[in-house]
Tab-separated table of C-alpha atoms in Angstrom:
chain	number	residue	atom	x	y	z
A	1	SER	CA	90.811	100.729	83.933
A	2	GLY	CA	91.217	100.120	87.623
A	3	VAL	CA	93.443	100.417	90.677
A	4	LEU	CA	95.711	97.875	92.333
A	5	LEU	CA	95.302	97.906	96.114
A	6	ASN	CA	98.177	96.790	98.325
A	7	ASP	CA	97.111	94.836	101.411
A	8	GLY	CA	100.417	95.647	103.142
A	9	LYS	CA	101.587	92.045	102.874
A	10	GLY	CA	102.960	92.202	99.353
A	11	HIS	CA	99.710	91.229	97.626
A	12	LEU	CA	97.959	93.447	95.080
A	13	SER	CA	94.300	93.094	94.126
A	14	PHE	CA	92.691	94.692	91.069
A	15	HIS	CA	89.552	96.793	91.504
A	16	PRO	CA	87.881	98.263	88.397
A	17	LEU	CA	86.964	101.926	88.335
A	18	PRO	CA	83.297	102.954	87.902
A	19	ARG	CA	81.938	102.519	84.376
A	20	LEU	CA	81.615	106.281	83.871
A	21	ALA	CA	85.370	106.589	84.333
A	22	GLN	CA	85.954	104.068	81.549
A	23	VAL	CA	84.086	105.796	78.721
A	24	SER	CA	87.432	106.567	77.066
A	25	ALA	CA	91.137	105.878	77.300
A	26	SER	CA	92.995	107.775	80.009
A	27	PHE	CA	96.650	108.816	79.899
A	28	GLY	CA	96.699	111.492	82.598
A	29	LEU	CA	96.135	110.598	86.258
A	30	ALA	CA	96.523	112.589	89.459
A	31	PHE	CA	95.922	111.385	93.020
A	32	SER	CA	95.405	113.759	95.945
A	33	ASP	CA	92.856	114.580	98.644
A	34	PHE	CA	91.206	117.496	96.871
A	35	ASN	CA	88.259	117.971	99.260
A	36	ALA	CA	90.005	117.434	102.624
A	37	ASP	CA	87.882	114.508	103.774
A	38	GLY	CA	90.911	112.350	104.574
A	39	ASN	CA	90.541	110.106	101.507
A	40	MET	CA	92.612	110.053	98.335
A	41	ASP	CA	90.754	111.244	95.228
A	42	LEU	CA	91.546	110.575	91.568
A	43	VAL	CA	91.451	112.897	88.546
A	44	MET	CA	91.565	111.464	85.017
A	45	ALA	CA	92.373	113.051	81.651
A	46	HIS	CA	90.545	111.203	78.873
A	47	ASN	CA	90.802	110.486	75.131
A	48	PHE	CA	93.308	109.283	72.544
A	49	TYR	CA	93.413	110.821	69.072
A	50	SER	CA	96.323	108.874	67.567
A	51	PRO	CA	95.467	105.166	67.408
A	52	GLN	CA	95.728	103.140	64.193
A	53	PRO	CA	93.840	104.927	61.378
A	54	GLU	CA	91.351	102.090	61.040
A	55	THR	CA	90.448	102.369	64.745
A	56	GLY	CA	89.487	106.033	64.805
A	57	ASN	CA	89.639	108.469	67.691
A	58	VAL	CA	88.874	107.287	71.205
A	59	ASP	CA	87.074	110.456	72.247
A	60	GLY	CA	84.137	109.709	74.513
A	61	GLY	CA	85.515	111.392	77.635
A	62	LEU	CA	85.607	114.892	79.081
A	63	GLY	CA	87.919	114.154	81.983
A	64	MET	CA	86.632	113.241	85.426
A	65	VAL	CA	87.118	113.681	89.158
A	66	LEU	CA	86.455	110.599	91.270
A	67	ARG	CA	85.931	111.103	94.989
A	68	GLY	CA	87.710	108.527	97.116
A	69	LEU	CA	85.478	106.734	99.608
A	70	GLY	CA	88.320	105.531	101.814
A	71	ASP	CA	87.931	101.833	101.041
A	72	GLY	CA	89.682	101.752	97.679
A	73	THR	CA	86.547	102.609	95.713
A	74	PHE	CA	85.656	105.867	93.989
A	75	GLN	CA	82.515	107.862	93.207
A	76	PRO	CA	82.385	109.783	89.887
A	77	LEU	CA	81.494	113.466	90.239
A	78	ARG	CA	79.491	115.423	87.691
A	79	VAL	CA	81.099	118.450	86.074
A	80	ASP	CA	78.863	120.793	88.074
A	81	GLN	CA	80.111	119.115	91.271
A	82	SER	CA	83.824	119.095	90.458
A	83	GLY	CA	84.315	122.023	88.063
A	84	PHE	CA	86.651	119.817	86.017
A	85	LEU	CA	85.995	119.747	82.259
A	86	LEU	CA	88.775	118.675	79.890
A	87	PRO	CA	87.629	117.891	76.326
A	88	GLY	CA	89.925	117.053	73.431
A	89	ASP	CA	93.032	114.883	73.175
A	90	ALA	CA	94.004	115.343	76.821
A	91	LYS	CA	97.221	113.750	77.922
A	92	ALA	CA	99.127	114.831	81.030
A	93	LEU	CA	98.042	115.906	84.509
A	94	ALA	CA	100.442	117.429	87.025
A	95	LEU	CA	99.936	118.430	90.664
A	96	THR	CA	101.361	121.658	92.037
A	97	ASP	CA	100.357	124.730	94.062
A	98	LEU	CA	99.797	127.505	91.535
A	99	ASP	CA	98.343	130.263	93.724
A	100	GLY	CA	100.263	129.906	96.984
A	101	ASP	CA	97.389	128.660	99.163
A	102	THR	CA	99.109	125.270	99.819
A	103	ARG	CA	96.209	123.386	98.198
A	104	PRO	CA	96.875	121.001	95.295
A	105	ASP	CA	96.046	122.505	91.891
A	106	LEU	CA	96.203	120.851	88.467
A	107	VAL	CA	97.900	121.582	85.159
A	108	ALA	CA	96.665	119.588	82.159
A	109	THR	CA	97.970	119.319	78.619
A	110	VAL	CA	95.874	118.767	75.500
A	111	ASN	CA	97.450	117.954	72.140
A	112	SER	CA	97.185	120.822	69.622
A	113	SER	CA	95.925	123.149	72.354
A	114	SER	CA	97.232	125.277	75.198
A	115	PRO	CA	97.747	123.946	78.752
A	116	LYS	CA	94.725	124.064	81.052
A	117	ILE	CA	94.828	125.201	84.682
A	118	PHE	CA	92.419	124.072	87.407
A	119	LEU	CA	92.634	125.841	90.775
A	120	ASN	CA	91.492	124.039	93.903
A	121	ARG	CA	88.675	125.983	95.570
A	122	MET	CA	88.240	123.641	98.531
A	123	VAL	CA	86.625	125.681	101.306
A	124	LYS	CA	86.748	123.229	104.222
A	125	GLY	CA	89.747	121.844	106.053
A	126	ASP	CA	93.403	122.862	105.978
A	127	SER	CA	96.247	122.020	103.642
A	128	LEU	CA	99.839	121.366	104.622
A	129	ILE	CA	102.825	121.091	102.285
A	130	ILE	CA	105.825	118.984	103.283
A	131	ARG	CA	108.918	119.936	101.276
A	132	LEU	CA	112.066	117.844	101.528
A	133	LYS	CA	115.624	119.052	100.962
A	134	GLY	CA	117.923	116.177	100.160
A	135	PRO	CA	121.664	115.807	99.545
A	136	ASN	CA	123.498	116.438	96.273
A	137	GLY	CA	122.301	113.923	93.715
A	138	ASN	CA	118.805	113.800	95.206
A	139	PRO	CA	117.990	117.391	96.200
A	140	ARG	CA	114.218	116.776	96.324
A	141	GLY	CA	114.391	113.631	98.418
A	142	VAL	CA	112.818	111.420	95.758
A	143	GLY	CA	111.911	108.041	97.215
A	144	SER	CA	111.230	109.403	100.700
A	145	ARG	CA	108.118	108.361	102.579
A	146	VAL	CA	106.324	110.822	104.864
A	147	SER	CA	103.769	109.796	107.494
A	148	LEU	CA	101.596	112.515	109.029
A	149	LYS	CA	99.808	111.751	112.296
A	150	LEU	CA	96.471	113.463	112.931
A	151	LYS	CA	94.766	114.241	116.220
A	152	ASN	CA	91.958	111.776	115.442
A	153	GLY	CA	94.516	108.952	115.347
A	154	LYS	CA	94.599	108.543	111.585
A	155	THR	CA	97.910	108.555	109.728
A	156	LEU	CA	98.241	110.039	106.236
A	157	VAL	CA	101.080	108.784	104.048
A	158	GLY	CA	102.782	110.327	101.015
A	159	GLU	CA	105.793	109.414	98.912
A	160	VAL	CA	108.022	111.700	96.863
A	161	TYR	CA	108.348	110.475	93.278
A	162	SER	CA	109.838	112.020	90.152
A	163	GLY	CA	107.473	110.924	87.386
A	164	SER	CA	103.724	110.707	87.028
A	165	SER	CA	100.992	110.693	84.425
A	166	TYR	CA	101.926	110.954	80.728
A	167	LEU	CA	105.517	112.221	80.233
A	168	THR	CA	104.941	114.381	83.297
A	169	ALA	CA	106.496	115.202	86.646
A	170	SER	CA	104.319	116.732	89.348
A	171	SER	CA	105.728	118.932	92.080
A	172	THR	CA	107.849	117.018	94.580
A	173	ASP	CA	106.028	118.856	97.376
A	174	LEU	CA	103.731	116.526	99.311
A	175	PHE	CA	100.193	117.847	99.808
A	176	PHE	CA	98.368	116.742	102.958
A	177	SER	CA	94.749	117.859	103.308
A	178	ILE	CA	93.603	118.044	106.935
A	179	PRO	CA	89.853	117.434	107.486
A	180	GLU	CA	87.848	120.194	109.138
A	181	GLY	CA	88.013	119.966	112.933
A	182	ASP	CA	91.181	117.858	112.893
A	183	GLU	CA	94.817	118.885	113.175
A	184	ALA	CA	98.271	117.586	112.310
A	185	LEU	CA	100.350	116.560	115.329
A	186	SER	CA	103.627	115.162	114.005
A	187	LEU	CA	105.371	113.704	110.998
A	188	THR	CA	107.885	110.965	110.316
A	189	VAL	CA	110.165	110.978	107.267
A	190	ARG	CA	111.974	107.879	106.044
A	191	SER	CA	114.601	108.707	103.419
A	192	PRO	CA	115.608	106.323	100.593
A	193	LEU	CA	118.757	105.505	102.581
A	194	GLY	CA	116.738	104.540	105.645
A	195	LYS	CA	117.308	107.685	107.699
A	196	ILE	CA	114.315	108.464	109.931
A	197	ILE	CA	113.397	111.989	111.004
A	198	GLU	CA	110.576	112.744	113.433
A	199	GLN	CA	109.188	116.211	114.060
A	200	LYS	CA	106.275	117.659	115.999
A	201	LEU	CA	104.038	120.146	114.216
A	202	THR	CA	102.578	123.363	115.560
A	203	ALA	CA	100.229	124.147	112.658
A	204	SER	CA	98.067	122.291	110.151
A	205	THR	CA	98.642	124.683	107.279
A	206	GLY	CA	101.571	126.304	105.508
A	207	VAL	CA	104.842	124.809	104.294
A	208	VAL	CA	107.122	122.622	106.417
A	209	VAL	CA	110.665	122.139	105.109
A	210	ILE	CA	112.599	119.063	106.248
A	211	THR	CA	116.329	118.707	105.560
A	212	LEU	CA	117.481	115.132	104.994
A	213	ASN	CA	121.236	115.763	105.229
């Protein structure tokens, strides 16, 4: 298992994930900045209980959170560090805000079991949701690209997509985690049809709704 990094010039390079992340097959994946350090993190749902009978279950994993280091590499976190424990035949992971604090939470599915909920208890930094309202036929603005400019000069980028993980669709809200001591200044939205919208921001938390019509 690994990630393909885009150099911005149309070339992708493969980088394997840490060995601890590869102890089992993984069907469910979720990317977001869960700890508000400005880097994208990765959560994995492990295991596969339905291979060929002669193969047997692939069941060596308990799920894992990998902290992004900002250079395309990831550091595995222990369960006591992340609070994420997902045994069994785990399949899908979906991102959404379940408790109204604008921070990205997780919903996981496990075959022959009930869904599992993991609430984000990040205590540092702010979280900002960008919600797009598109035209008829694309009311969620799928395919739009949002760039968020921070005071420190860094730009965070998110894209609205309609499918993720295993037979799953996460929320179309875009979650931007703002590191402690920083603030969001402005955003730029590029719609699938090429329309560009720019808007200044007055807060680094809450929900910002952008209409694409």
